[in-house]
XYZ file of N, CA, C and O in Angstrom:
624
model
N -25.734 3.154 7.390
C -26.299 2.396 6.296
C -25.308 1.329 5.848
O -24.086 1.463 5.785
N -26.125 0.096 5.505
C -25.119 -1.177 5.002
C -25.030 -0.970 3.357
O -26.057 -0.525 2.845
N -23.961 -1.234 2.512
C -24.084 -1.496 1.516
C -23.749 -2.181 0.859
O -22.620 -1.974 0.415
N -24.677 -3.721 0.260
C -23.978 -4.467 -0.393
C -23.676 -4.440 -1.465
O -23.177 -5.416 -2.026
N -23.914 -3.234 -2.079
C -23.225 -2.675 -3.509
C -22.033 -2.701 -3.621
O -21.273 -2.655 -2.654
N -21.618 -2.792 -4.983
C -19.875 -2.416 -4.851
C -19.473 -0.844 -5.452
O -19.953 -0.223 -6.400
N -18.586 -0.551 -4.660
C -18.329 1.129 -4.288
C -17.036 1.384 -4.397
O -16.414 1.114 -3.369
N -16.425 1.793 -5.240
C -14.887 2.212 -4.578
C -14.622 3.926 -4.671
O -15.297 4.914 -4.959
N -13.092 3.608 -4.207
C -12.702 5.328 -3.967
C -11.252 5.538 -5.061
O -10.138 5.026 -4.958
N -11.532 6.031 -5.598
C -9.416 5.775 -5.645
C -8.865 7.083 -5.105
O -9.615 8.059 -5.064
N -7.539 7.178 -4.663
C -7.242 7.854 -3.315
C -6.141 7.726 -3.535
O -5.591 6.666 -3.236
N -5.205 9.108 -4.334
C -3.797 9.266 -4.992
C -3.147 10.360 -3.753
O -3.647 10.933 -2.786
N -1.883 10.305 -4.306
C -0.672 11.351 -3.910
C 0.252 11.232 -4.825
O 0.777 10.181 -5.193
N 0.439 12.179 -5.160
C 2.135 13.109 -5.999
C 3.195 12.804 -4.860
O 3.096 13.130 -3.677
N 4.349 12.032 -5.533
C 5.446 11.599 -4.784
C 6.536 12.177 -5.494
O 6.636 11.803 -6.662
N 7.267 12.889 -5.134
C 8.260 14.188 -5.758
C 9.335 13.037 -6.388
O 9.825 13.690 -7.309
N 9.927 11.836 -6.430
C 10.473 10.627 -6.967
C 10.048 10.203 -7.769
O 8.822 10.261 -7.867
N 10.998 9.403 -9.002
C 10.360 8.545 -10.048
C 9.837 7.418 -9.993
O 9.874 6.693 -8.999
N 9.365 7.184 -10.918
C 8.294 5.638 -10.880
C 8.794 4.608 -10.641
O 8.305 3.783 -9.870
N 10.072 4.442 -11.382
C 11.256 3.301 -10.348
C 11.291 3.277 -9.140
O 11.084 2.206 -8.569
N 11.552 4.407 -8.435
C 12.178 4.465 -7.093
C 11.129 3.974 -6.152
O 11.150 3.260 -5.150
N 10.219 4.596 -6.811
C 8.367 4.429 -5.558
C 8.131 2.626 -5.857
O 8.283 1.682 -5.082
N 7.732 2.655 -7.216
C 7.895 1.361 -7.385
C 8.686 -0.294 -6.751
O 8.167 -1.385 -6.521
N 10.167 0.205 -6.632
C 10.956 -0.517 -5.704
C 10.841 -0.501 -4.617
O 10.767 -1.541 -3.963
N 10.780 0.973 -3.967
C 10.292 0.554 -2.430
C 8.969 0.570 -2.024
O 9.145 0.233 -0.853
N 7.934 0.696 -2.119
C 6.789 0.318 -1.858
C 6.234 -1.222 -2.249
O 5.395 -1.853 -1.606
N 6.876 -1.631 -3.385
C 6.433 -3.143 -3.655
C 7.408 -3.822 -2.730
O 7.530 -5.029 -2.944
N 8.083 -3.356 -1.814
C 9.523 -4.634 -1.113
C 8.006 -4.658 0.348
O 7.445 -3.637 0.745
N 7.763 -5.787 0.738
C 7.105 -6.094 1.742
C 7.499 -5.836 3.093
O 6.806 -5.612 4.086
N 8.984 -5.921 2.921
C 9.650 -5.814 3.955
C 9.352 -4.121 4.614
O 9.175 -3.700 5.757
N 9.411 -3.391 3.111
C 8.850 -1.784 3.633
C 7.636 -0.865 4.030
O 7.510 0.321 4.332
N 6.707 -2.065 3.880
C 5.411 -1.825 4.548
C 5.075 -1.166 5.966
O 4.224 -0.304 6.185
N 5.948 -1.778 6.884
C 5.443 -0.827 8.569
C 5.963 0.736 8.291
O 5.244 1.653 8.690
N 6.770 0.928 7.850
C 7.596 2.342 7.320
C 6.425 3.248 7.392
O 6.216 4.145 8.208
N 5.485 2.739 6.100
C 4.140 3.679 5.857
C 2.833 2.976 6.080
O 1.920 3.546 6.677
N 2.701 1.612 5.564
C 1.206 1.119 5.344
C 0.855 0.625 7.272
O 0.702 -0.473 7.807
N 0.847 1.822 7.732
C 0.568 1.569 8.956
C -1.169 0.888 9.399
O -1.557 0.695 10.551
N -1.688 0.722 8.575
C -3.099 0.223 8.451
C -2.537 -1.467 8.495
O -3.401 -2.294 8.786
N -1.578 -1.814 8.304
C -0.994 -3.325 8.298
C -0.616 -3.762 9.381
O -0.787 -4.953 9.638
N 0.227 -2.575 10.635
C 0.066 -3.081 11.312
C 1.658 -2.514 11.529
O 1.890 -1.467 10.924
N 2.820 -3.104 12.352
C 4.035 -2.298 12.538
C 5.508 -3.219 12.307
O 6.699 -2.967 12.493
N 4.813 -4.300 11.849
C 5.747 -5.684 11.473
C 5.413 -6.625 10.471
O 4.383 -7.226 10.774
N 5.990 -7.042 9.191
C 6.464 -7.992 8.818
C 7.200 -8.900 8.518
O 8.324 -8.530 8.178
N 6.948 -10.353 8.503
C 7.436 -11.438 8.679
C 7.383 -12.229 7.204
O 6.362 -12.490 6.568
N 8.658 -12.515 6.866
C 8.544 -13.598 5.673
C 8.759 -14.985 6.193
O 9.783 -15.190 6.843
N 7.806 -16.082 5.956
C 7.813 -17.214 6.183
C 7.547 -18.472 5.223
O 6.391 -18.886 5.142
N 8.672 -19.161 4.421
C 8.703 -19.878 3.578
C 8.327 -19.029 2.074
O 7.790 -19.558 1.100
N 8.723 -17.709 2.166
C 8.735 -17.271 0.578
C 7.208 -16.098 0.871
O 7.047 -15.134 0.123
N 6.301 -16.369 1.943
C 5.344 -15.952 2.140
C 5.344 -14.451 2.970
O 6.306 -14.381 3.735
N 4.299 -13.001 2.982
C 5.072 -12.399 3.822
C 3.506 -12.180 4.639
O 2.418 -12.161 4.064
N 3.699 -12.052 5.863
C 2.911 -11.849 7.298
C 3.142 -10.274 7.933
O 4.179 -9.665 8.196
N 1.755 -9.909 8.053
C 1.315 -8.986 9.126
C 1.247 -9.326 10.442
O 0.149 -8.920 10.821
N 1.835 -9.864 11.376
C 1.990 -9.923 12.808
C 0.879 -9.661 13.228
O 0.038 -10.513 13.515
N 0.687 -8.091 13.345
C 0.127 -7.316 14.552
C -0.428 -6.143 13.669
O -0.310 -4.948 13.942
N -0.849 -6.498 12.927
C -2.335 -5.794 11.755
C -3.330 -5.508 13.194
O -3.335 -6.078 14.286
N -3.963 -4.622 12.773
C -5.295 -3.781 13.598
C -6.369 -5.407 13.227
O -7.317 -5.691 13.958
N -5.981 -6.271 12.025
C -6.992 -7.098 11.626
C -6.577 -8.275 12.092
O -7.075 -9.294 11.613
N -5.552 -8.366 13.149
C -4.946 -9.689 13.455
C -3.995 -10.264 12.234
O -4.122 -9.510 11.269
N -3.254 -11.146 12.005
C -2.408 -11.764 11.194
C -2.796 -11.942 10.311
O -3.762 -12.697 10.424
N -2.573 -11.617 9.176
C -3.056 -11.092 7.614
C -1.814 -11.279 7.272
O -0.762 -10.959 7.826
N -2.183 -12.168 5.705
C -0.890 -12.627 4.551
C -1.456 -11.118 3.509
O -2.524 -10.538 3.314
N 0.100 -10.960 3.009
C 0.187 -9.503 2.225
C 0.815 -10.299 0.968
O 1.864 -10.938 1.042
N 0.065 -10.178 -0.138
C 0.843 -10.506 -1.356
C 0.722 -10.200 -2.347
O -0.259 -10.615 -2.963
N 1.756 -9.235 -3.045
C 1.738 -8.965 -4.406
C 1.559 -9.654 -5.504
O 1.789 -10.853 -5.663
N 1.152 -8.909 -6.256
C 1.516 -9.249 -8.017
C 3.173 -9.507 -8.029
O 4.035 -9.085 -7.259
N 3.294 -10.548 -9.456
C 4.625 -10.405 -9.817
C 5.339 -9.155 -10.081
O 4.715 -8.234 -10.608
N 6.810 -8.987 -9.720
C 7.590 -7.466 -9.960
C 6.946 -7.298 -11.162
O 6.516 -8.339 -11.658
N 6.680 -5.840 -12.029
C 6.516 -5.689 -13.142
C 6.965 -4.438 -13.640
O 7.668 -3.834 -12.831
N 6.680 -3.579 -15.264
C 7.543 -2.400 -15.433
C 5.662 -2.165 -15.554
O 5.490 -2.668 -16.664
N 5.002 -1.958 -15.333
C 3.349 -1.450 -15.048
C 3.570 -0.429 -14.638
O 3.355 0.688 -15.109
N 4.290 -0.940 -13.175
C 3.617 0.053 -12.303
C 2.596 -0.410 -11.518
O 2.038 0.373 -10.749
N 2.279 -1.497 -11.584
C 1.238 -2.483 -11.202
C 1.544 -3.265 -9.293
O 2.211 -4.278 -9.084
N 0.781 -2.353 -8.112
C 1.529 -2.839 -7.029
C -0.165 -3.728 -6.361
O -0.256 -3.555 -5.146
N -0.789 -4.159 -6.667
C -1.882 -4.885 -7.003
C -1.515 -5.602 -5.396
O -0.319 -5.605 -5.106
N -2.309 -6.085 -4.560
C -1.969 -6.966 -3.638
C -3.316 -7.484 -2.975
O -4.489 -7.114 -3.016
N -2.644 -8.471 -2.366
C -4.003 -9.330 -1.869
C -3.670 -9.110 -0.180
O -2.530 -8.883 0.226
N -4.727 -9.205 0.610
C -4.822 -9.189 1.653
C -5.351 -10.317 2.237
O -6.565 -10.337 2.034
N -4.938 -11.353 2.933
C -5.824 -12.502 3.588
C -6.056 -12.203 4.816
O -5.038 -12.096 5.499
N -7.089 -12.021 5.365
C -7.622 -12.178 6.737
C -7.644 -12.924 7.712
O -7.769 -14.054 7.238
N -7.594 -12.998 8.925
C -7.910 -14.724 9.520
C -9.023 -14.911 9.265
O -9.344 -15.964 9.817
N -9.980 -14.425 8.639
C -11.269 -15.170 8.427
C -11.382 -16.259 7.281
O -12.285 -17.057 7.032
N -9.777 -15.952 6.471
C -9.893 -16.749 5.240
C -10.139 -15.525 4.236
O -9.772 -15.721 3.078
N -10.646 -14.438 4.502
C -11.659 -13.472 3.526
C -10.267 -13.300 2.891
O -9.281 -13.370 3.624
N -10.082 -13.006 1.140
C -9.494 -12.576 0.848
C -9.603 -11.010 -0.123
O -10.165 -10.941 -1.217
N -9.013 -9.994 0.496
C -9.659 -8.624 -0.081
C -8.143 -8.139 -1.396
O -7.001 -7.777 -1.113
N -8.654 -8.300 -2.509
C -7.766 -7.319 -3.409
C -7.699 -5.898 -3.363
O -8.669 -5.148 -3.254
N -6.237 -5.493 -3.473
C -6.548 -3.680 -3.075
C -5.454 -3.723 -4.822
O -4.345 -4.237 -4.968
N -6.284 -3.006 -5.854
C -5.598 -2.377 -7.015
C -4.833 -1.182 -6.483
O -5.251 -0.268 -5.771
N -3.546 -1.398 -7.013
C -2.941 -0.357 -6.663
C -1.850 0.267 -8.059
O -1.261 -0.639 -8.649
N -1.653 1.315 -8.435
C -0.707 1.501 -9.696
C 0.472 2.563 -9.238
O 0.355 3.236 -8.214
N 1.296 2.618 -9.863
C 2.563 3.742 -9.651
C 2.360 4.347 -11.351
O 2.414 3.630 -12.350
N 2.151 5.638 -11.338
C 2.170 6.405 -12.593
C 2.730 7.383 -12.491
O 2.613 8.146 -11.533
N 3.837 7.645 -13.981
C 4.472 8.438 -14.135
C 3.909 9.784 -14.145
O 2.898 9.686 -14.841
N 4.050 11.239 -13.660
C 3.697 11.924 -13.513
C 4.799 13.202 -13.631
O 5.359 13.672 -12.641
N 4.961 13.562 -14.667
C 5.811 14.598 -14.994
C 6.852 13.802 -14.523
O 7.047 12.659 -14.937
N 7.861 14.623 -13.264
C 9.377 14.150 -13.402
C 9.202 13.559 -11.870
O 10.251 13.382 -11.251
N 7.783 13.195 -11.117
C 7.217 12.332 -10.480
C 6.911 11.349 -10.369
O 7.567 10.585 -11.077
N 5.959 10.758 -9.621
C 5.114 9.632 -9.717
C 3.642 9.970 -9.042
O 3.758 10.816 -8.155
N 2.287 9.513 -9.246
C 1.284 9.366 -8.949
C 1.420 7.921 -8.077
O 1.893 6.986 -8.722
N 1.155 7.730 -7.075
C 0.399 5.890 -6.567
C -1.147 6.656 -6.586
O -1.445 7.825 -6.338
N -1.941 5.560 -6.964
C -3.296 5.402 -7.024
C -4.083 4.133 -6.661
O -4.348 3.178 -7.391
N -4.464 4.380 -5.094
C -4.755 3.332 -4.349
C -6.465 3.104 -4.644
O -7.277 4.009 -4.449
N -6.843 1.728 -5.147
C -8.747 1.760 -5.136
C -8.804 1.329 -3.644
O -8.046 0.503 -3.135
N -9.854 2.033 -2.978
C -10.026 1.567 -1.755
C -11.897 0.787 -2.162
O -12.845 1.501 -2.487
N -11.968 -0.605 -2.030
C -13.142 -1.192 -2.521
C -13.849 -1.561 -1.431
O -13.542 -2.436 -0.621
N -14.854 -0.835 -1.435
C -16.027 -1.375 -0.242
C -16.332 -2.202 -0.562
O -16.874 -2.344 -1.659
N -16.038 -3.448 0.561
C -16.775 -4.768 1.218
C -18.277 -4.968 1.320
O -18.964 -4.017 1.693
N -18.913 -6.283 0.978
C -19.987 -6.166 1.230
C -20.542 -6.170 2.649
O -20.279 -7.162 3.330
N -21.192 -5.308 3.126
C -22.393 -4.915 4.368
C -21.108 -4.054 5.408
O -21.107 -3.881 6.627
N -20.196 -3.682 4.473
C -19.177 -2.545 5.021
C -20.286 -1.324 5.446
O -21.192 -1.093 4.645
N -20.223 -0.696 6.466
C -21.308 0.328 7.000
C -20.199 1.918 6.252
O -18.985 2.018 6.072
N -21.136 2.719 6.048
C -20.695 4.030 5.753
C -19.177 4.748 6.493
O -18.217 5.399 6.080
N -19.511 4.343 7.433
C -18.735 5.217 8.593
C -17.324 4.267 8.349
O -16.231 4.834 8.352
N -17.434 2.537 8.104
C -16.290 2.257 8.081
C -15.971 2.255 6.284
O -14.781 2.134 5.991
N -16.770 2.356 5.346
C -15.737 2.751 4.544
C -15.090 3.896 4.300
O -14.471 3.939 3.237
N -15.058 5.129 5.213
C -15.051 6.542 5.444
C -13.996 6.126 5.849
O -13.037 6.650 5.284
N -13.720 5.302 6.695
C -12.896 5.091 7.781
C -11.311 4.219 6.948
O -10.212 4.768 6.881
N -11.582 2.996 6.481
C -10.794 2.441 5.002
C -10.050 3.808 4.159
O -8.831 3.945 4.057
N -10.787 4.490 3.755
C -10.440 5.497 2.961
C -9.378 6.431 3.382
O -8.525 7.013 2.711
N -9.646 6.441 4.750
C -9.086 7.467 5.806
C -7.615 6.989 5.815
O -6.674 7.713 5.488
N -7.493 5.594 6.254
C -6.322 4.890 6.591
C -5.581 5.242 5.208
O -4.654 6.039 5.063
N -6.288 4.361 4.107
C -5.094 4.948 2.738
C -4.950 5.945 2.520
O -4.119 6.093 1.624
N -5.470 7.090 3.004
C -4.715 8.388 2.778
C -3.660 8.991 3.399
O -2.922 9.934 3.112
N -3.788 7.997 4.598
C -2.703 8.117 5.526
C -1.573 7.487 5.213
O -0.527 8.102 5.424
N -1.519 6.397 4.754
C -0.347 5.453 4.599
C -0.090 6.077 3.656
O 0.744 6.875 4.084
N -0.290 6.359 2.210
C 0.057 6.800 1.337
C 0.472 8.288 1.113
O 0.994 8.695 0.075
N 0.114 9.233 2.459
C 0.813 10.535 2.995
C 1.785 9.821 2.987
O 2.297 9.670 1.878
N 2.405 9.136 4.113
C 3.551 8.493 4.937
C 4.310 7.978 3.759
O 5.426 8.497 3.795
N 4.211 7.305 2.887
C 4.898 6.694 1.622
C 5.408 7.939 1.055
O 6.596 7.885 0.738
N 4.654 9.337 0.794
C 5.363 10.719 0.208
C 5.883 10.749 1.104
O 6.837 10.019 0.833
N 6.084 11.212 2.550
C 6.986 11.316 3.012
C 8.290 10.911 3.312
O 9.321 11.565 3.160
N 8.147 9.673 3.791
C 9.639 8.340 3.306
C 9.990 8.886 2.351
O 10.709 9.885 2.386
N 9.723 8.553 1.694
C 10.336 8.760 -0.162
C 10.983 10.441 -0.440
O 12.037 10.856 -0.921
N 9.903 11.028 0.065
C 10.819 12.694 -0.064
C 11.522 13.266 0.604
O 12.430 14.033 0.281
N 11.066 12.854 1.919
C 12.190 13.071 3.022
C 13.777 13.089 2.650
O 14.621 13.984 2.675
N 13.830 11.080 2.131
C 15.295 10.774 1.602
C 15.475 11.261 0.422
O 15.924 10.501 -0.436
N 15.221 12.425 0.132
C 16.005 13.674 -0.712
C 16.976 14.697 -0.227
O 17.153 15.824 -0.689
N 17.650 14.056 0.897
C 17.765 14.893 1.446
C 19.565 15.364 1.216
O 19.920 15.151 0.057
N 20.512 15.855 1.983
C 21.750 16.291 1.102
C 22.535 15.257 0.279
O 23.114 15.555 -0.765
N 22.514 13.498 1.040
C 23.007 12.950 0.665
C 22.045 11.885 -0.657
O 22.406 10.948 -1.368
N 20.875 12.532 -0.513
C 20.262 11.436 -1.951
C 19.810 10.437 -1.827
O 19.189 9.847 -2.711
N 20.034 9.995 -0.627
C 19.970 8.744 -0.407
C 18.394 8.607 0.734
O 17.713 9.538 1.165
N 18.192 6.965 0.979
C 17.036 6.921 1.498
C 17.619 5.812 3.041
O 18.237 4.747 3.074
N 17.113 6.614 4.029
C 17.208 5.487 5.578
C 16.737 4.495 5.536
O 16.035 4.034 4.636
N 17.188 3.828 6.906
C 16.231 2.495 6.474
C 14.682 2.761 7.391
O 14.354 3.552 8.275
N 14.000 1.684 6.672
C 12.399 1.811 7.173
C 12.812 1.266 8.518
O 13.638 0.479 8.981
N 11.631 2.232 9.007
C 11.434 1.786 10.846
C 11.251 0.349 10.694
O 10.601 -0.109 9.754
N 11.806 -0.388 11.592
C 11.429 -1.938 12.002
C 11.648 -2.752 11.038
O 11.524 -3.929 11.376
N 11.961 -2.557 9.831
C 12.157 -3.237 8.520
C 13.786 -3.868 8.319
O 14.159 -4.968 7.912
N 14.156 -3.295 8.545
C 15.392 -3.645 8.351
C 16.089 -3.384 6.155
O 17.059 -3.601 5.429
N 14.827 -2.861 6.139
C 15.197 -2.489 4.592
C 15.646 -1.278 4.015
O 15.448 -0.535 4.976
N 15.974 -0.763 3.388
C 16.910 0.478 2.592
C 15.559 0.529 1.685
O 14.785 -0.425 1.601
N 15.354 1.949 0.922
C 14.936 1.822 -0.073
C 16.100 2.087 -1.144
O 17.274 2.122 -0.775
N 15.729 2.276 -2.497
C 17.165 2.421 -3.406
C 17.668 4.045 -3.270
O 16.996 4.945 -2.766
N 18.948 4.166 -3.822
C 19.384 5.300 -3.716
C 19.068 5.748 -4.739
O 18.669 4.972 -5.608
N 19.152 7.547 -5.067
C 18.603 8.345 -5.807
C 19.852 8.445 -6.736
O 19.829 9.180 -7.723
């Protein structure tokens, strides 16, 4: 079934880290292949701008909201079609945690199976983001660097 209704999901995980820490490394672009493997396994900053390479969607611009103390990791997705898709995204404090709370927003004449499928991916990337993040709890406190990124997240 097609639906040109608008539909969303929101689609959380408990990240054993504080709202700073998730916050800093999940908003750095550079740390995206690490987890948001739905992007693809590389990004590229070009003139201030940052690029998905080799996205499942072909070369897609990734761009945040300004840094903020929100919690607010809000980003835009450009397509090569031009299409541009907003994904709301928040970091919330959660006891001596954090919550991320991803909206996953069905597209219009998005079919069932692929917004099943959308949904699927952010639960995945956002597993992978708890993991990064809790993993580097580990004796020394500290966090590795992201696969292919060349970025650190902050230390604990």
């Amino acid at each position: 079934m097609n639906d040109t209704g608008r539909q969303s999901r929101h689609v959380s995980v408990h990240i054993d880290r504080t709202v700073d820490e998730v916050y800093a490394y999940a908003s750095d672009p550079a740390n995206l292949p690490a987890w948001a493997h739905g992007l693809g396994g590389s990004m590229e900053q070009v003139a201030g701008r940052w690029f998905a390479a080799s996205s499942p969607m072909g070369r897609v611009e990734v761009a945040f909201v300004p840094r903020n103390d929100l919690g607010v990791l809000d980003h835009h997705v450009t397509l090569p079609s031009g299409q541009t898709v907003h994904n709301p995204v928040r970091v919330i404090a959660d006891d001596t945690g954090s919550e991320v709370v991803f909206t996953v927003r069905r597209q219009p004449g998005t079919t069932d199976a692929d917004f099943e499928r959308d949904a699927e991916t952010v639960t995945a990337d956002l597993t992978r983001l708890k993991g990064v993040l809790e993993s580097a709890q580990g004796a020394t406190g500290g966090y590795g660097t992201s696969a292919g990124s060349g970025s650190s997240a902050p230390s604990s």
